[in-house]
Coordinates of C-alpha atoms in Angstrom, one line a residue:
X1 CA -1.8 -1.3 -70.4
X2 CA -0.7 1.2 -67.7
X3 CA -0.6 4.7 -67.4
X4 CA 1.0 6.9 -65.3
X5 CA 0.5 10.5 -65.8
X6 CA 0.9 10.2 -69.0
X7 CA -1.4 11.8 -71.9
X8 CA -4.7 13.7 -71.5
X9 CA -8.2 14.0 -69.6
X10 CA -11.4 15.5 -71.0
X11 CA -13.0 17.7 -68.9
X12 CA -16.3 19.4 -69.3
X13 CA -16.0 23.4 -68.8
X14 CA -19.6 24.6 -67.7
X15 CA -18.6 28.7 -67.1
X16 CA -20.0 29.7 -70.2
X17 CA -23.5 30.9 -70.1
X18 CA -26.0 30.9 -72.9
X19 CA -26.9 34.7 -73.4
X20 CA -30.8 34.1 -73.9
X21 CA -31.4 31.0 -70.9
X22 CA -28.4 31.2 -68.4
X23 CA -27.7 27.8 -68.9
X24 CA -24.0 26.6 -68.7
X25 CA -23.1 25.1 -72.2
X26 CA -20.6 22.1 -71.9
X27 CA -17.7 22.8 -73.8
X28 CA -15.0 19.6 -73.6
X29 CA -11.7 20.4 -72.7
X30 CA -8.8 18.3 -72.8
X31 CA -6.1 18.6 -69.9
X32 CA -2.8 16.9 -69.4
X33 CA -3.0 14.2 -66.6
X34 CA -1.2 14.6 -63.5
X35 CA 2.4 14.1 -64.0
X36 CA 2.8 13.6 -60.4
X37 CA 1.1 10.3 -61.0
X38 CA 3.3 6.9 -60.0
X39 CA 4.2 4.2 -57.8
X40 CA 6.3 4.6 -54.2
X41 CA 6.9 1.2 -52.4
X42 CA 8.6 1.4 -49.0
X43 CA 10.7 -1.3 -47.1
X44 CA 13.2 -3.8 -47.9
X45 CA 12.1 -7.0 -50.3
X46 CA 11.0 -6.9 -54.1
X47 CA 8.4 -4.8 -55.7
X48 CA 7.4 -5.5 -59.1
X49 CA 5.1 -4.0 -61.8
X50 CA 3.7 -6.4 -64.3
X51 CA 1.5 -5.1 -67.5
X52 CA 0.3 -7.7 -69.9
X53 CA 2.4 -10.8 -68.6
X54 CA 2.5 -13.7 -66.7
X55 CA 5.7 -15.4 -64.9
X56 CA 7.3 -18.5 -67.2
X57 CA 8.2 -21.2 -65.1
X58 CA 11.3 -23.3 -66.5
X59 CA 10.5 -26.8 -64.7
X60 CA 6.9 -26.5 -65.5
X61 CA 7.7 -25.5 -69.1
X62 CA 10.7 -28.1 -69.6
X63 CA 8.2 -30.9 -70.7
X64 CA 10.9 -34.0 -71.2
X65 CA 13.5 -32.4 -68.1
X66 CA 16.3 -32.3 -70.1
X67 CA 17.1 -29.1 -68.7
X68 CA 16.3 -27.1 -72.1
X69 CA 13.4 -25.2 -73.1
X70 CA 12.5 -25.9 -77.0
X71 CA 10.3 -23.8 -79.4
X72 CA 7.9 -26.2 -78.7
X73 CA 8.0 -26.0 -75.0
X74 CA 8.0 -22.5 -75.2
X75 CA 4.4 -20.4 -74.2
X76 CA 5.6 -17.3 -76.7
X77 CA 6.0 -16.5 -80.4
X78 CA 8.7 -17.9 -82.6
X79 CA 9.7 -14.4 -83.0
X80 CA 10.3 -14.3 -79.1
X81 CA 11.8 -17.5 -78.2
X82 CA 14.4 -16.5 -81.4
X83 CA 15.5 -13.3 -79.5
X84 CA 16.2 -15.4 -76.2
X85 CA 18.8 -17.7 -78.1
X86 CA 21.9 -16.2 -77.7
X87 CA 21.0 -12.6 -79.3
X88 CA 24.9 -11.4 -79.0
X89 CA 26.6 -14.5 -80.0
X90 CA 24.5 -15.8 -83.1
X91 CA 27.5 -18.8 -84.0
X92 CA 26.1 -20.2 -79.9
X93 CA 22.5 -20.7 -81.4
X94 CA 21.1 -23.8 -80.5
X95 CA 17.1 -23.5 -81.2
X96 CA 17.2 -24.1 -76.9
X97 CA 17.0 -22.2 -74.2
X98 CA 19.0 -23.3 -70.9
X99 CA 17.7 -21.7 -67.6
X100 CA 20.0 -18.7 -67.9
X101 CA 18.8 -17.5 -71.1
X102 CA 14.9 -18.4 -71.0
X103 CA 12.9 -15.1 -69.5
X104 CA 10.9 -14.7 -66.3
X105 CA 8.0 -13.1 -67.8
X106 CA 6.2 -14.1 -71.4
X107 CA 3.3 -12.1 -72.8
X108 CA -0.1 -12.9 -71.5
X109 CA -3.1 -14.2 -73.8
X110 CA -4.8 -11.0 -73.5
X111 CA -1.6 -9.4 -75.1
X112 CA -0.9 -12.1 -78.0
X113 CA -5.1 -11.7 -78.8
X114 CA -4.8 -8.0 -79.0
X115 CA -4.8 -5.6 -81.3
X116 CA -1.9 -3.1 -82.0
X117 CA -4.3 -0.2 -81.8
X118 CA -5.2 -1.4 -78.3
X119 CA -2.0 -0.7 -76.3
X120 CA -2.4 -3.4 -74.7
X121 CA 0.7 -4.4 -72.1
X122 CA 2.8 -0.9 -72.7
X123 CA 3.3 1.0 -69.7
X124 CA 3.1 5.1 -70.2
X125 CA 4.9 7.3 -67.7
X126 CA 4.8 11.3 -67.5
X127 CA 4.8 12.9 -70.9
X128 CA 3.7 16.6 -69.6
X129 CA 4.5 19.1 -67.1
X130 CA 6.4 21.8 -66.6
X131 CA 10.3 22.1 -65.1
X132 CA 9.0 23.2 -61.8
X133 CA 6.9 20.2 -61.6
X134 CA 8.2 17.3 -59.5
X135 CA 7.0 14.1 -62.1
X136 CA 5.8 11.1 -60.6
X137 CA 6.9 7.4 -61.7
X138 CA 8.0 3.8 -59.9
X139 CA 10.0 3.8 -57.1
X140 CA 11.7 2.3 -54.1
X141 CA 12.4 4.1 -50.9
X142 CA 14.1 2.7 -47.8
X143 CA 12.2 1.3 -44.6
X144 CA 11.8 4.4 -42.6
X145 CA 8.9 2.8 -40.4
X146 CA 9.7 -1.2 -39.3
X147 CA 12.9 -0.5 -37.7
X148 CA 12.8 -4.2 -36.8
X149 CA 13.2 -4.6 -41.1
X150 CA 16.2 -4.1 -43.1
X151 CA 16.8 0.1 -44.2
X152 CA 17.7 -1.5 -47.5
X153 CA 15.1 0.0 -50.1
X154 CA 13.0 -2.9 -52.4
X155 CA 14.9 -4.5 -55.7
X156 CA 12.2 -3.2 -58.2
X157 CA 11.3 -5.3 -61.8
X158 CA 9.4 -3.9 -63.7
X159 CA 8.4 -5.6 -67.3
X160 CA 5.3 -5.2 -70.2
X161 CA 5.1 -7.1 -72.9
X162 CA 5.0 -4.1 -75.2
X163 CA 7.1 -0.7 -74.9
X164 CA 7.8 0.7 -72.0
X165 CA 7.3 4.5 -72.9
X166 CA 9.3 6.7 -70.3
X167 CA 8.0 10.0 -71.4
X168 CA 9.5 13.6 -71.0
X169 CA 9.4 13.2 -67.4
X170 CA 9.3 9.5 -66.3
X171 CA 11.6 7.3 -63.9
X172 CA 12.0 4.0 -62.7
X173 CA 14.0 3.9 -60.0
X174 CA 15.5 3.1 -56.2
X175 CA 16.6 5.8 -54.4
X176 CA 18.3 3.9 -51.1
X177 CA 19.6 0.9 -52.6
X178 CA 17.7 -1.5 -54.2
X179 CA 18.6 -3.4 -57.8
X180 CA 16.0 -2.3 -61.1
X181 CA 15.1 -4.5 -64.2
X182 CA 13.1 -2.6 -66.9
X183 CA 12.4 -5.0 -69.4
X184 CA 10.4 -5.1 -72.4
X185 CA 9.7 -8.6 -74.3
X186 CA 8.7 -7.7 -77.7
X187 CA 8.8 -3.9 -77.4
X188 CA 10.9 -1.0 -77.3
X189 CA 12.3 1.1 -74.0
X190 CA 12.0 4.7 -74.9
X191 CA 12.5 8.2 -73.0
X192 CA 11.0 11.4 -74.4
X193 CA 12.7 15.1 -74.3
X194 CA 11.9 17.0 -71.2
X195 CA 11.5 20.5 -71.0
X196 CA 14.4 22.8 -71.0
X197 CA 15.9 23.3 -67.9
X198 CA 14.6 20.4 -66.3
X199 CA 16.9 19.0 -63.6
X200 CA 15.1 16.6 -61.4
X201 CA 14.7 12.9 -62.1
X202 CA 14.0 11.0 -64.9
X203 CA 14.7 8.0 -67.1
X204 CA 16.0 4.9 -65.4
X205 CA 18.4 4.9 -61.7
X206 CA 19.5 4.0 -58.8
X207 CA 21.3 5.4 -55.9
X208 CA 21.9 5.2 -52.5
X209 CA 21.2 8.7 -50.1
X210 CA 20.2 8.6 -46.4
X211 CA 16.7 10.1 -45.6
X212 CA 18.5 11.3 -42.0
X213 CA 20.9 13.7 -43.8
X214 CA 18.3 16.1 -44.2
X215 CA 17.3 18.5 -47.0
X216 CA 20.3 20.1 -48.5
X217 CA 21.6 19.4 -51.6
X218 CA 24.4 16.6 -51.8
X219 CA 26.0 14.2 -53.8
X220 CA 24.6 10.7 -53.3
X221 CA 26.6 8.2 -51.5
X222 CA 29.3 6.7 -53.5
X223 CA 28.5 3.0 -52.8
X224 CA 24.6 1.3 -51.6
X225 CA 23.1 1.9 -55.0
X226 CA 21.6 -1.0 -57.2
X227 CA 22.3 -2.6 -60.6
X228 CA 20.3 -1.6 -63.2
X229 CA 19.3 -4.0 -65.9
X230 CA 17.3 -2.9 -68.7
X231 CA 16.7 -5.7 -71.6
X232 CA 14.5 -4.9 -74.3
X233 CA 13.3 -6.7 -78.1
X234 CA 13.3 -3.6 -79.8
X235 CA 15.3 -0.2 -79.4
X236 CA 16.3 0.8 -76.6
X237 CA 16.3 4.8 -76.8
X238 CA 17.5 7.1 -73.9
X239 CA 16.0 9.8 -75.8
X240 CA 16.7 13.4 -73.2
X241 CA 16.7 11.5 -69.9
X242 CA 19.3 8.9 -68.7
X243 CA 20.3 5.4 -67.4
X244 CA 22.1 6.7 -64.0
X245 CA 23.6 4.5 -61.0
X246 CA 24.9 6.8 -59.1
X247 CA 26.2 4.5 -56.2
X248 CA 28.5 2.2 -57.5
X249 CA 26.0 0.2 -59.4
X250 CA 26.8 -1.7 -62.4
X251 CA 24.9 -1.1 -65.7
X252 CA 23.8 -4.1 -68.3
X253 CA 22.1 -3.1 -71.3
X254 CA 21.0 -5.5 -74.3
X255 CA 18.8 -5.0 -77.0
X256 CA 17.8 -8.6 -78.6
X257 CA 16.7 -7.6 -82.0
X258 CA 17.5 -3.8 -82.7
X259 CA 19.7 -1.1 -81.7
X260 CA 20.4 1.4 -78.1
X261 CA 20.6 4.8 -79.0
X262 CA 22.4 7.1 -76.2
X263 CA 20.0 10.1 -76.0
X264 CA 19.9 13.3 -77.9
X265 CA 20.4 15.8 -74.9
X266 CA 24.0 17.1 -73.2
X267 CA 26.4 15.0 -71.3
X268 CA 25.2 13.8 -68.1
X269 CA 26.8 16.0 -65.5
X270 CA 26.4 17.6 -61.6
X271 CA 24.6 14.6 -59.8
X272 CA 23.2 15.3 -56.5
X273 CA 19.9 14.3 -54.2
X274 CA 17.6 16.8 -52.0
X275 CA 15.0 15.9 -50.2
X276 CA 11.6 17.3 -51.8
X277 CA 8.8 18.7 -49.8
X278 CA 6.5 18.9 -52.4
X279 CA 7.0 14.8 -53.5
X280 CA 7.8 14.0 -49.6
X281 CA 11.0 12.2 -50.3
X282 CA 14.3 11.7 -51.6
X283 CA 14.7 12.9 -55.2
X284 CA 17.9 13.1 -57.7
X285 CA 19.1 16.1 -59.9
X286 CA 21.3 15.6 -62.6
X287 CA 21.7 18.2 -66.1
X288 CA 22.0 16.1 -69.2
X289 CA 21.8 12.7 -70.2
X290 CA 22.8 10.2 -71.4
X291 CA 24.1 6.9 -69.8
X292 CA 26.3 7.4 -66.6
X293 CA 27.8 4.8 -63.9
X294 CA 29.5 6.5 -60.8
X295 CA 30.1 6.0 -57.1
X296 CA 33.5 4.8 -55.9
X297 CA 34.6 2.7 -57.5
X298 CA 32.6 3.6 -60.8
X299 CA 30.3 1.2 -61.8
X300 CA 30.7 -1.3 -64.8
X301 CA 29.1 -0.6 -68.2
X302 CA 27.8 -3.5 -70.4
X303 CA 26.2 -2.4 -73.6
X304 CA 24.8 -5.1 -76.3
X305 CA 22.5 -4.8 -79.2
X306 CA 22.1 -6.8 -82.6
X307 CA 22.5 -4.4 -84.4
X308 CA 23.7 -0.7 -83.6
X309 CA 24.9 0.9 -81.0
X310 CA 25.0 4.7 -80.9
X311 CA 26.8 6.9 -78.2
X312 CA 24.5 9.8 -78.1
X313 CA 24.8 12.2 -75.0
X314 CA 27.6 9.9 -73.5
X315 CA 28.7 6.7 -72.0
X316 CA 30.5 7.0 -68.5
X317 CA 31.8 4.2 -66.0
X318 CA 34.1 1.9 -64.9
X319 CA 34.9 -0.8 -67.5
X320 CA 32.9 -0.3 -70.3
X321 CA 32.2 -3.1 -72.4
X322 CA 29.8 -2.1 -76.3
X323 CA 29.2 -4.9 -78.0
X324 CA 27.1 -3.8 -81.6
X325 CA 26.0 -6.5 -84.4
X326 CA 26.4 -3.7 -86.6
X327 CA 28.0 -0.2 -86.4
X328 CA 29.1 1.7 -82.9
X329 CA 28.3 5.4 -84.0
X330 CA 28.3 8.8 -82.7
X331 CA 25.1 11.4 -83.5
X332 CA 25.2 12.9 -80.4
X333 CA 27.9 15.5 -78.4
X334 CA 28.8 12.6 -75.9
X335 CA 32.0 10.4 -75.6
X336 CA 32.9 7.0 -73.8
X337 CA 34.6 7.8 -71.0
X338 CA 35.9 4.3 -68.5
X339 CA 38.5 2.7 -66.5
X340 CA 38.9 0.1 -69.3
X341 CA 37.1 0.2 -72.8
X342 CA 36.3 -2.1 -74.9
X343 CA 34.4 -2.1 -78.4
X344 CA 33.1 -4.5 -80.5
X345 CA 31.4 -4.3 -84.2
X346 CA 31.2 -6.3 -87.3
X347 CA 30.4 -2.9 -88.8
X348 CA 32.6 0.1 -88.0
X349 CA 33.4 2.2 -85.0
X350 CA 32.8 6.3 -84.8
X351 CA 33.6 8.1 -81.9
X352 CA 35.8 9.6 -79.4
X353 CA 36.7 7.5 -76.5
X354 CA 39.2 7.5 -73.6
X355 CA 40.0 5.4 -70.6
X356 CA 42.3 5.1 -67.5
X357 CA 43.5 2.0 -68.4
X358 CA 43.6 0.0 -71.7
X359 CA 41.2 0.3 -74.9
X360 CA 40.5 -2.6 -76.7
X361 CA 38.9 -3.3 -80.1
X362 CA 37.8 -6.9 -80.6
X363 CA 36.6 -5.9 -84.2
X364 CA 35.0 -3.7 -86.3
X365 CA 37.1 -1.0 -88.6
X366 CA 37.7 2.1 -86.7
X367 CA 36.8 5.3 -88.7
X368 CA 36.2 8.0 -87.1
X369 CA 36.9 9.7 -83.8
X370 CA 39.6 9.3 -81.7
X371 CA 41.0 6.7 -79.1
X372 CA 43.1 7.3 -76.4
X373 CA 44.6 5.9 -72.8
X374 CA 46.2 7.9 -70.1
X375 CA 48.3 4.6 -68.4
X376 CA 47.7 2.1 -70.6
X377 CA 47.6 0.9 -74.4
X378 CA 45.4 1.3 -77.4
X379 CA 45.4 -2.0 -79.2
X380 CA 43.0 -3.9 -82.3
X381 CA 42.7 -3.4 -85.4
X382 CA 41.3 -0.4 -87.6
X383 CA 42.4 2.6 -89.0
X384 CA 42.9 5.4 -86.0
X385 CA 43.5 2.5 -83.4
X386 CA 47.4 3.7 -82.7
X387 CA 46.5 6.9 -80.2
X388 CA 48.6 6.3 -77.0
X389 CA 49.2 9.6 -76.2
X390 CA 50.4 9.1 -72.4
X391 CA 53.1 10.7 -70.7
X392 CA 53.2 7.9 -67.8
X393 CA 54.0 5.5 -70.7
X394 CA 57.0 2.9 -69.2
X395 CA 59.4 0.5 -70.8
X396 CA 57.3 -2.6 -70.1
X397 CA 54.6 -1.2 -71.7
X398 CA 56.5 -0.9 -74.7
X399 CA 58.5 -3.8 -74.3
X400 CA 54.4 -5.9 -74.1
X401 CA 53.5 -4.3 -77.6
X402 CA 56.8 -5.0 -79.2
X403 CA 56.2 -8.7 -78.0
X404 CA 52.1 -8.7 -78.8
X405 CA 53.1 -7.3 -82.4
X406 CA 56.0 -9.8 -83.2
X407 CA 53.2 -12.8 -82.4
X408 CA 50.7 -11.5 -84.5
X409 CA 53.1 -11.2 -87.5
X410 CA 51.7 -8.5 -89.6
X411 CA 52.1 -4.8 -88.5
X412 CA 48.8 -3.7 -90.9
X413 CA 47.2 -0.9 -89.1
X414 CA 43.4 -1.8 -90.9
X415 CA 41.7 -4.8 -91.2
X416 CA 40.4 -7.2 -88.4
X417 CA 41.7 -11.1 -89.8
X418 CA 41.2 -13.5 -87.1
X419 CA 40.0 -10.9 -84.1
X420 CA 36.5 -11.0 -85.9
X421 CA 36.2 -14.4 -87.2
X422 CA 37.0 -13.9 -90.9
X423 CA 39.2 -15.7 -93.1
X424 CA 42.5 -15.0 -94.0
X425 CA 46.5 -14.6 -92.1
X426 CA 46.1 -13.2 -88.7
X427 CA 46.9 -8.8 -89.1
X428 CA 48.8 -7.7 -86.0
X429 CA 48.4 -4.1 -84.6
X430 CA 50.2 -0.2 -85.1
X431 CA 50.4 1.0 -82.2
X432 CA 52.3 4.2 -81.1
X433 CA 53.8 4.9 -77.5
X434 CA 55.0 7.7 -75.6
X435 CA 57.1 7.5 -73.3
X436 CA 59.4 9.8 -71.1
X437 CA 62.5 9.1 -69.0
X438 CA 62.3 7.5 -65.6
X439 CA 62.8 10.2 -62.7
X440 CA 63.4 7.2 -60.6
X441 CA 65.3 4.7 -61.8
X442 CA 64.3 1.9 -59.1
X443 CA 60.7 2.4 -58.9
X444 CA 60.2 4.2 -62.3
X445 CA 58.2 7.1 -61.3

């Protein structure tokens, strides 16, 4: 396992005196550990932090080369090679693995040997501290001393074979460009609650923000940041801190045998980097939580899990894509907020979302919340998918969902028929528009 500032030291306190001999008495005391504790790697390239695994080579693993990787083949657990096999799209299960779907990393032999008690392969970040307290984790900075080198910061990977535990004050990041991967193969990804009014860093990011444009506070650039990728078997729980690219960076999130859960604090809101004298580099603030991808243009938003999917503090971006084996719910105060939206369940949809552009329902019964579009339409299947409350609404808008709805046939406002795969006539959509006169009668405007 690895720890990084995370849980407690025993320290012997030898002040106290005994009265008769004036010798100190030991007392134990436990402390926290440093929460300033982590990882900065400098300079362009790939940095990568490994705990309890060892790389899976494909050609090496693909015994008879038929370009497939069978259970057999396979240096992992049933259980494992299972959650590789198209997780999202169960009907695609094939009992093979091609190249694109087999991991990079399986556990080591130390981990599959080990007890559960041990820890062995989970990776610990800072679980203590106080507000003030600028927490420590993994991160990438630019190359600020090789000029001859690239200024792009390192892509950073890190994976464990067990959880990756983010604590109250954790992050895995890249702060001047740089892609992250934060993986777990048969654990869970989960972020703690930081203390209240805690601003700086923490959870998972990336940005872009130039170390030359000195120490006030500013918004991060608005294109240079990363991707993030964060894959995990079990949940995947944002908890009080976030999944953040705040440079234009796409997010891709997939849970291959349980559920993401959004996080538990306020919306994400106010982005903005400093430079920090007391860490010595570039750090990010942010209030809230939650899952957010910004820049210009927003980053894309690609959520899947097999089984729920729960929108928590909030899900921001460009197009946002959820894809849930069971329910999409809301426990939290956030809302999906996108270019483009689309959803996906075989359970039901809760929640209040709204988009730019169109939002689409591939399935699942909407229950709960509301759905709405400021130029484009609402359209699926589900009771409370008929909110097209937009005063830019045109004729050919109208004239496309008088047309989509005289294909499908039936006008039932519930129900999914063909869009999810079950049985039975194909059910068309309800769907309301507004619309207002044209003040231009050429261009529409």
């Amino acid at each position: 396992s690895a720890s990084f500032g995370s849980g407690s030291r025993t320290l012997i306190d030898t002040q106290t005196k005994d009265p008769q001999t004036g010798a100190p008495i030991p007392i134990a005391v436990d402390v926290p550990n440093d929460p300033r504790s982590g990882i900065i790697v400098s300079g362009p390239g790939t940095a990568a932090v490994l705990v309890g695994v060892v790389p899976f080579v494909f050609a090496d693993a693909d015994a008879n080369h038929d370009g497939f990787i069978t259970a057999n083949e396979f240096s992992g657990s049933q259980q494992l090679f299972d959650s590789y096999d198209s997780p999202f799209q169960p009907k695609l299960k094939d009992n093979k693995l091609s190249p694109s779907e087999a991991p990079s990393f399986v556990p080591s032999a130390t981990f599959d040997n080990a007890k559960p008690a041990d820890h062995v392969g989970e990776l610990r970040l800072p679980d203590v501290g106080s507000a003030g307290t600028t927490a420590g984790g993994i991160e990438t900075v630019g190359n600020n001393v090789a000029t001859s080198l690239p200024a792009q910061g390192a892509r950073l990977t890190v994976v464990a074979a067990g959880d990756v535990l983010l604590g109250s004050r954790g992050s895995i990041g890249t702060l001047e460009g740089g892609d992250v991967t934060v993986a777990s193969l048969t654990g869970a990804v989960r972020g703690g609650v930081p203390p209240a009014g805690t601003i700086d860093q923490r959870g998972i990011f990336s940005l872009y923000a130039s170390p030359t444009s000195g120490a006030s506070t500013r918004p991060a650039e608005p294109t240079g940041g990363g991707d993030i990728l964060v894959d995990a078997y079990g949940d995947i729980d944002v908890g009080g801190l976030a999944i953040a690219a705040l440079s234009g960076g796409d997010i891709t999130v997939g849970s291959r045998a349980a559920s993401f859960k959004g996080g538990v604090s306020s919306p994400f809101a106010d982005p903005s980097v400093r430079f920090d004298p007391q860490a010595n580099l570039v750090v990010a603030s942010f209030e809230g939580g939650g899952l957010n991808a910004s820049g210009d243009p927003k980053g894309d938003v690609t959520i899947k899990a097999v089984k729920d999917i729960d929108i928590g503090a909030g899900i921001t971006g460009g197009n946002i894509n959820l894809g849930a084996g069971g329910n999409i719910t809301s426990s939290g105060s956030g809302a999906i907020a996108g270019s483009t939206v689309t959803l996906g369940a075989a359970g039901t949809i809760t929640g209040n979302v709204s988009a730019v552009g169109a939002v689409t329902v591939t399935g699942g019964t909407v229950t709960g919340g509301s759905m709405s579009s400021s130029t484009g339409l609402v359209t699926g299947a589900g009771s409370g998918v008929g909110s097209n409350a937009g005063g830019s609404k045109t004729s050919a808008d109208t004239n496309l969902a008088s047309q989509q709805m005289a294909q499908n046939g039936s006008l039932s406002g519930s129900g999914l028929g063909d869009a999810a795969g079950a049985g039975g006539p194909r059910q068309g959509v309800r769907i309301d528009v507004s619309s207002q006169p044209c003040k231009n009668r050429v261009t529409c405007d």
